[in-house]
Structure formats: C-alpha cells, structure tokens
Tab-separated table of C-alpha atoms in Angstrom:
chain	number	residue	atom	x	y	z
A	1	UNK	CA	131.891	54.145	164.146
A	2	UNK	CA	131.205	57.878	164.545
A	3	UNK	CA	128.281	59.011	166.656
A	4	UNK	CA	125.486	59.919	164.224
A	5	UNK	CA	124.553	62.996	166.274
A	6	UNK	CA	128.147	64.260	165.984
A	7	UNK	CA	127.777	64.177	162.202
A	8	UNK	CA	124.662	66.376	162.227
A	9	UNK	CA	125.391	68.689	165.161
A	10	UNK	CA	128.624	69.594	166.950
A	11	UNK	CA	128.532	70.346	170.676
A	12	UNK	CA	130.397	72.979	172.686
A	13	UNK	CA	132.772	70.388	174.264
A	14	UNK	CA	133.643	69.111	170.782
A	15	UNK	CA	134.351	72.659	169.573
A	16	UNK	CA	136.579	73.244	172.608
A	17	UNK	CA	138.470	70.031	171.832
A	18	UNK	CA	139.397	71.497	168.440
A	19	UNK	CA	142.262	73.191	170.316
A	20	UNK	CA	144.304	70.032	169.718
A	21	UNK	CA	143.732	70.140	165.955
A	22	UNK	CA	144.480	73.857	165.886
A	23	UNK	CA	147.771	73.302	167.725
A	24	UNK	CA	148.709	70.678	165.129
A	25	UNK	CA	148.036	73.235	162.384
A	26	UNK	CA	150.642	75.532	163.922
A	27	UNK	CA	153.405	72.930	163.678
A	28	UNK	CA	155.746	73.446	160.686
A	29	UNK	CA	155.327	70.799	158.043
A	30	UNK	CA	158.260	68.564	157.089
A	31	UNK	CA	157.784	69.445	153.444
A	32	UNK	CA	155.802	72.080	151.538
A	33	UNK	CA	152.122	71.348	151.043
A	34	UNK	CA	151.340	70.894	147.379
A	35	UNK	CA	147.740	71.333	146.333
A	36	UNK	CA	145.796	72.352	143.280
A	37	UNK	CA	143.085	73.888	145.418
A	38	UNK	CA	143.080	77.647	145.596
A	39	UNK	CA	144.277	78.984	148.908
A	40	UNK	CA	143.122	81.889	151.020
A	41	UNK	CA	146.279	83.973	150.663
A	42	UNK	CA	145.856	86.627	147.989
A	43	UNK	CA	149.630	87.176	147.907
A	44	UNK	CA	152.528	85.166	149.350
A	45	UNK	CA	153.900	88.383	150.834
A	46	UNK	CA	150.681	89.392	152.513
A	47	UNK	CA	150.662	89.164	156.281
A	48	UNK	CA	149.837	91.427	159.172
A	49	UNK	CA	149.213	95.048	158.410
A	50	UNK	CA	151.731	97.800	159.023
A	51	UNK	CA	150.730	100.543	161.434
A	52	UNK	CA	152.068	104.114	161.104
A	53	UNK	CA	154.698	104.914	163.756
A	54	UNK	CA	156.296	108.318	163.016
A	55	UNK	CA	157.769	110.700	160.439
A	56	UNK	CA	161.502	111.442	160.452
A	57	UNK	CA	163.989	113.082	158.104
A	58	UNK	CA	164.869	111.024	155.079
A	59	UNK	CA	168.021	108.921	155.344
A	60	UNK	CA	169.986	107.179	152.576
A	61	UNK	CA	168.527	103.732	151.980
A	62	UNK	CA	164.948	104.688	152.911
A	63	UNK	CA	162.231	103.566	150.489
A	64	UNK	CA	161.329	106.607	148.389
A	65	UNK	CA	157.746	105.309	148.238
A	66	UNK	CA	157.448	106.100	151.956
A	67	UNK	CA	158.294	109.783	151.562
A	68	UNK	CA	155.689	112.036	153.168
A	69	UNK	CA	155.374	114.757	150.571
A	70	UNK	CA	153.222	117.032	152.704
A	71	UNK	CA	155.766	117.121	155.537
A	72	UNK	CA	158.592	117.415	152.986
A	73	UNK	CA	156.976	120.477	151.418
A	74	UNK	CA	156.230	122.058	154.778
A	75	UNK	CA	159.727	121.556	156.209
A	76	UNK	CA	161.594	121.991	152.929
A	77	UNK	CA	163.532	118.770	153.549
A	78	UNK	CA	162.733	115.138	152.613
A	79	UNK	CA	160.875	113.254	155.343
A	80	UNK	CA	159.785	109.620	155.318
A	81	UNK	CA	157.064	107.680	157.107
A	82	UNK	CA	158.061	104.840	159.409
A	83	UNK	CA	155.825	101.849	160.036
A	84	UNK	CA	155.836	98.995	162.487
A	85	UNK	CA	154.176	95.600	162.255
A	86	UNK	CA	150.804	95.458	163.910
A	87	UNK	CA	151.082	93.350	167.050
A	88	UNK	CA	147.441	92.386	167.058
A	89	UNK	CA	144.489	92.910	164.793
A	90	UNK	CA	140.832	91.955	164.813
A	91	UNK	CA	139.840	88.635	163.259
A	92	UNK	CA	136.119	88.431	162.499
A	93	UNK	CA	134.478	85.106	161.633
A	94	UNK	CA	131.124	85.199	159.838
A	95	UNK	CA	129.568	81.750	160.225
A	96	UNK	CA	126.445	80.714	158.327
A	97	UNK	CA	124.296	78.076	160.066
A	98	UNK	CA	121.187	78.552	157.973
A	99	UNK	CA	118.774	75.804	156.827
A	100	UNK	CA	120.682	74.931	153.632
A	101	UNK	CA	123.618	73.831	155.817
A	102	UNK	CA	121.534	71.182	157.605
A	103	UNK	CA	122.481	68.667	154.943
A	104	UNK	CA	125.160	66.231	153.787
A	105	UNK	CA	125.395	63.232	151.495
A	106	UNK	CA	128.815	62.265	152.863
A	107	UNK	CA	130.797	62.966	156.022
A	108	UNK	CA	129.293	65.499	158.435
A	109	UNK	CA	126.521	68.017	157.846
A	110	UNK	CA	127.548	71.334	156.338
A	111	UNK	CA	126.610	73.134	159.567
A	112	UNK	CA	129.101	70.940	161.467
A	113	UNK	CA	131.902	71.716	159.005
A	114	UNK	CA	131.026	75.417	159.099
A	115	UNK	CA	131.216	75.503	162.905
A	116	UNK	CA	134.426	73.438	162.918
A	117	UNK	CA	136.168	75.762	160.471
A	118	UNK	CA	135.117	78.786	162.530
A	119	UNK	CA	136.297	77.109	165.733
A	120	UNK	CA	139.703	76.198	164.316
A	121	UNK	CA	140.249	79.712	162.971
A	122	UNK	CA	139.217	81.201	166.327
A	123	UNK	CA	141.812	79.153	168.240
A	124	UNK	CA	144.520	79.956	165.683
A	125	UNK	CA	143.776	83.669	165.859
A	126	UNK	CA	143.814	83.690	169.664
A	127	UNK	CA	147.208	81.974	169.810
A	128	UNK	CA	148.560	84.415	167.222
A	129	UNK	CA	147.796	87.226	169.674
A	130	UNK	CA	144.884	88.581	167.646
A	131	UNK	CA	141.479	89.781	168.783
A	132	UNK	CA	138.763	87.247	167.958
A	133	UNK	CA	135.122	87.955	167.262
A	134	UNK	CA	132.305	86.599	165.159
A	135	UNK	CA	128.902	86.994	163.593
A	136	UNK	CA	126.896	83.759	163.780
A	137	UNK	CA	123.601	83.605	161.933
A	138	UNK	CA	120.815	81.309	160.807
A	139	UNK	CA	117.352	81.858	159.340
A	140	UNK	CA	115.983	83.315	162.592
A	141	UNK	CA	118.751	85.124	164.428
A	142	UNK	CA	122.070	86.898	164.090
A	143	UNK	CA	124.490	87.153	167.016
A	144	UNK	CA	127.383	89.609	167.083
A	145	UNK	CA	130.435	89.012	169.262
A	146	UNK	CA	132.864	91.907	169.012
A	147	UNK	CA	136.553	91.020	168.677
A	148	UNK	CA	138.518	90.751	171.926
A	149	UNK	CA	141.839	89.186	172.881
A	150	UNK	CA	140.625	86.823	175.592
A	151	UNK	CA	140.070	83.087	175.741
A	152	UNK	CA	136.674	83.858	177.246
A	153	UNK	CA	135.708	85.573	173.984
A	154	UNK	CA	136.582	82.455	171.974
A	155	UNK	CA	134.536	80.285	174.341
A	156	UNK	CA	131.552	82.626	173.932
A	157	UNK	CA	131.906	82.345	170.164
A	158	UNK	CA	132.048	78.538	170.341
A	159	UNK	CA	128.984	78.464	172.600
A	160	UNK	CA	127.114	80.615	170.066
A	161	UNK	CA	128.154	78.283	167.245
A	162	UNK	CA	126.797	75.284	169.163
A	163	UNK	CA	123.568	77.091	170.058
A	164	UNK	CA	122.702	78.338	166.551
A	165	UNK	CA	122.859	74.962	164.801
A	166	UNK	CA	119.757	73.093	163.752
A	167	UNK	CA	119.248	70.283	166.277
A	168	UNK	CA	118.982	66.670	165.102
A	169	UNK	CA	115.367	65.512	165.024
A	170	UNK	CA	114.005	69.053	164.980
A	171	UNK	CA	111.914	70.247	162.070
A	172	UNK	CA	113.966	72.462	159.786
A	173	UNK	CA	112.410	75.889	159.639
A	174	UNK	CA	112.588	78.193	156.669
A	175	UNK	CA	111.670	81.883	156.452
A	176	UNK	CA	108.169	82.787	155.392
A	177	UNK	CA	107.623	83.321	151.665
A	178	UNK	CA	107.044	87.044	152.194
A	179	UNK	CA	110.226	87.408	154.242
A	180	UNK	CA	112.765	89.068	151.947
A	181	UNK	CA	115.582	89.130	154.476
A	182	UNK	CA	118.771	87.285	153.652
A	183	UNK	CA	120.962	86.007	156.467
A	184	UNK	CA	124.235	86.270	154.545
A	185	UNK	CA	123.576	89.797	153.320
A	186	UNK	CA	122.508	90.882	156.806
A	187	UNK	CA	125.692	89.428	158.269
A	188	UNK	CA	127.863	91.199	155.682
A	189	UNK	CA	126.142	94.514	156.377
A	190	UNK	CA	126.598	94.016	160.123
A	191	UNK	CA	130.259	93.089	159.629
A	192	UNK	CA	130.885	96.374	157.854
A	193	UNK	CA	129.496	98.200	160.869
A	194	UNK	CA	131.435	96.140	163.420
A	195	UNK	CA	134.798	95.592	161.717
A	196	UNK	CA	137.682	97.972	162.312
A	197	UNK	CA	139.728	98.974	159.275
A	198	UNK	CA	142.412	96.372	158.608
A	199	UNK	CA	140.495	93.441	160.097
A	200	UNK	CA	141.008	89.871	158.871
A	201	UNK	CA	137.576	88.546	157.962
A	202	UNK	CA	136.500	85.016	157.037
A	203	UNK	CA	133.019	84.427	155.587
A	204	UNK	CA	132.102	80.760	156.121
A	205	UNK	CA	128.977	79.719	154.217
A	206	UNK	CA	127.667	77.481	151.450
A	207	UNK	CA	126.793	80.706	149.563
A	208	UNK	CA	123.632	79.140	148.164
A	209	UNK	CA	121.659	82.212	149.185
A	210	UNK	CA	123.617	84.931	147.382
A	211	UNK	CA	121.585	87.824	145.986
A	212	UNK	CA	122.219	90.720	143.625
A	213	UNK	CA	123.365	92.712	146.671
A	214	UNK	CA	125.956	90.181	147.872
A	215	UNK	CA	128.842	91.276	145.575
A	216	UNK	CA	128.378	94.917	146.588
A	217	UNK	CA	128.297	94.055	150.299
A	218	UNK	CA	131.357	91.805	150.001
A	219	UNK	CA	133.217	94.418	147.985
A	220	UNK	CA	132.472	97.170	150.506
A	221	UNK	CA	133.760	94.926	153.296
A	222	UNK	CA	136.906	94.006	151.344
A	223	UNK	CA	137.713	97.631	150.516
A	224	UNK	CA	139.267	98.272	153.931
A	225	UNK	CA	139.774	94.723	155.234
A	226	UNK	CA	141.327	91.417	154.171
A	227	UNK	CA	138.370	89.155	153.358
A	228	UNK	CA	138.319	85.463	152.450
A	229	UNK	CA	135.341	83.263	151.619
A	230	UNK	CA	135.299	79.614	152.687
A	231	UNK	CA	132.637	77.639	150.844
A	232	UNK	CA	131.159	74.636	152.633
A	233	UNK	CA	130.087	72.253	149.877
A	234	UNK	CA	128.639	68.769	149.483
A	235	UNK	CA	129.468	66.579	146.443
A	236	UNK	CA	125.783	65.938	145.735
A	237	UNK	CA	125.159	69.662	145.271
A	238	UNK	CA	127.743	69.825	142.501
A	239	UNK	CA	127.155	66.552	140.629
A	240	UNK	CA	124.407	63.946	140.803
A	241	UNK	CA	125.008	60.180	140.648
A	242	UNK	CA	124.538	58.717	137.185
A	243	UNK	CA	121.662	56.456	138.215
A	244	UNK	CA	119.468	55.379	141.107
A	245	UNK	CA	116.552	56.753	143.117
A	246	UNK	CA	117.468	58.958	146.055
A	247	UNK	CA	115.672	60.786	148.845
A	248	UNK	CA	116.831	64.147	150.176
A	249	UNK	CA	115.422	65.436	153.462
A	250	UNK	CA	113.623	68.775	153.278
A	251	UNK	CA	111.442	70.998	155.496
A	252	UNK	CA	108.325	69.313	154.110
A	253	UNK	CA	109.686	65.784	154.315
A	254	UNK	CA	111.824	63.642	151.975
A	255	UNK	CA	112.079	64.602	148.310
A	256	UNK	CA	112.715	61.727	145.916
A	257	UNK	CA	114.484	62.012	142.578
A	258	UNK	CA	115.579	59.618	139.840
A	259	UNK	CA	119.200	60.293	138.888
A	260	UNK	CA	118.782	58.276	135.676
A	261	UNK	CA	116.239	60.796	134.350
A	262	UNK	CA	118.082	62.636	131.576
A	263	UNK	CA	115.892	65.733	131.675
A	264	UNK	CA	116.301	65.974	135.434
A	265	UNK	CA	120.087	65.631	135.099
A	266	UNK	CA	120.206	68.357	132.440
A	267	UNK	CA	118.040	70.727	134.483
A	268	UNK	CA	120.198	70.097	137.546
A	269	UNK	CA	123.413	70.770	135.597
A	270	UNK	CA	122.028	74.039	134.224
A	271	UNK	CA	121.110	75.153	137.730
A	272	UNK	CA	124.518	74.219	139.143
A	273	UNK	CA	126.397	75.906	136.291
A	274	UNK	CA	124.293	79.057	136.622
A	275	UNK	CA	124.943	79.292	140.357
A	276	UNK	CA	128.675	78.643	139.941
A	277	UNK	CA	128.890	81.412	137.344
A	278	UNK	CA	127.063	83.836	139.636
A	279	UNK	CA	129.306	82.944	142.552
A	280	UNK	CA	132.495	83.258	140.492
A	281	UNK	CA	131.336	86.692	139.344
A	282	UNK	CA	130.501	87.628	142.944
A	283	UNK	CA	133.978	86.789	144.243
A	284	UNK	CA	135.768	88.290	141.245
A	285	UNK	CA	133.953	91.629	141.325
A	286	UNK	CA	134.256	91.951	145.100
A	287	UNK	CA	137.963	91.040	145.080
A	288	UNK	CA	137.532	88.270	147.651
A	289	UNK	CA	139.701	85.134	147.692
A	290	UNK	CA	137.741	81.892	148.033
A	291	UNK	CA	138.366	78.245	148.889
A	292	UNK	CA	136.231	75.147	149.491
A	293	UNK	CA	135.818	72.667	152.331
A	294	UNK	CA	133.713	69.589	151.582
A	295	UNK	CA	131.438	67.753	153.976
A	296	UNK	CA	133.660	64.749	153.373
A	297	UNK	CA	136.841	66.614	154.388
A	298	UNK	CA	138.573	66.686	157.730
A	299	UNK	CA	138.396	70.468	158.305
A	300	UNK	CA	141.797	70.593	160.030
A	301	UNK	CA	143.448	68.888	157.048
A	302	UNK	CA	141.614	71.180	154.612
A	303	UNK	CA	142.658	74.306	156.507
A	304	UNK	CA	146.269	73.141	156.664
A	305	UNK	CA	146.368	73.111	152.857
A	306	UNK	CA	144.517	76.416	152.580
A	307	UNK	CA	146.387	78.410	155.216
A	308	UNK	CA	149.879	77.175	154.476
A	309	UNK	CA	152.804	76.203	156.746
A	310	UNK	CA	152.562	77.272	160.370
A	311	UNK	CA	148.792	77.773	160.277
A	312	UNK	CA	149.136	81.453	159.385
A	313	UNK	CA	145.792	83.130	158.831
A	314	UNK	CA	147.362	86.020	156.939
C-alpha cells in the first residue's frame, strides 16, 4: 500500500528518483503510441529552433524562401541565409502549487502530480542538453530559477518544488479577500521577463484561477516561444457521482454535499461547463497547445503518450 504522505506531498528524494522514470521515457517504444488525448506537439515537424549561421551567395538547390533580399539588393547577386540547428535552448517550467492543487479524490494530490510532471520534464531537458529553469509558485510566494545547463540547477528546481508544496496536516491558507493578486498571472508575467526568445515553456497548473488577463499573458509569452499547457485535473472536478453524500476538505474544514440533489448537480454542471468554455477560449486565443494529466494517472505514462516516442519535449 502506498504511503499516505507520498500521495499528498512529494519529497526531494522522491523527485530525484524520477530520473529512472525519465530515462524510461527516452527509450524508443516497440510500437507507435496510439491515443485520443491531445498531445503537446503543435506540429509533427516542430523540434528545436534553427539559429542563423551566415549569408552566402545563392547556389542551385537552395530554398528560395531563405533568400536574403536586403543582401541580394546590396550586392546585386542572389544571397541566401544559412541556419544550423540550435544545440541547446532554454526550457522553462512554470509549476503551480497553489491551494486548489492540495486536493484529490483519486490517486495522488494535484500538487504531487504537478511537481512530478515538472521533475520529469526537468530531467528530460537536462539529458537533451538543454538549459533548465523554472518558476514555482503558490498563494504566498514565487521563486524564479533561471535556466542553466547543470545538474545542480535541476536539483535546485526539485528542492524548490518540494519546499513550495502544502504540507500534510497543515492548514491550507488562501489569500485575503482583498488580495487581487493571481499566482498564475504573476508567473506568466515573470516568465515573459525571464524567458529568452525561442524558449520551450511548459505551464503546469490546474488552471482553476484563470482571469481575464490570462489569455493575453499566455499569448504574449507564446508569441516568441513554444508554450504548452499541462492541466492537472481530478475526476471529481469534472463530473460528480450520481448519488451519495460526500465531504471535501477545505480551508474552513470539510464541506459536505449530496450528489443526489438534482439542483446541486445542475448548478455544478453549469459551473464546470462555463469554466471549460473559458479555458478553451483562453488556449485557442493564445495559441497554446494543451493536454491533461489526471490525479489518477501515472505521470510518466501520461507524459510518454503526450511527448511521443523518445521522450522528445519538442
């Protein structure tokens, strides 16, 4: 039986041990992964960026789309731009560990899955030769770790993930009613300041706290970077049981509800549908690819389906 604490909070040693799962993700699969779930790749041809190398005189067979018209006009002879594959690029992981993630009806708490997904992506990025950094935030603090290509940087990120989680047995704190700050929006704004153009950015959150500003912030970040959203979800948040009385833990103590109450079910469905519509609009208008990981999922298995063969993070 799993340790109950491990289902509500993941420790630094456990995050370090995710190296084994990340290595398994890198192994080629015996057959293609077939899934109906949307993946994180916006295009099957999309991979590392191409960095400008030089301009030289046009040669037969060169792609005419790479012609540098300014140099061509200046030198009165066709010249083309040459590019080379970027050998490393920054990977930035935005990890939400706010109060709404201290919850699960099945499997592990959302904050555990959020930290696990971030940890797995960090190890994969490091082994791909990329720079790894992160922005870890909850309702009280936001920590920025600038991308660097060192194992020490990944360990610092994992330590921050372990430190920012709500501890089992502790009272869940929520911001004051007059506090208009939003952790996700703050993290997105900070990411725009920190990220270098061409960064690979993953936003890992339950996205329950989106605001009217979130699509604009996501869109601004995606304008010059490759951005993916990974939603951490719990089945109970999307559909209630058909009957029975249930208690859900909250900051003020347990909240009871009767799933057989028709009016309650209808009100819940309206709220869920409204939020899903807002979130779909948010991702569509910002041009960000999205995927889901459930509290009941093994995050390594979920990422294998989402990232594709070889554990490529695009």
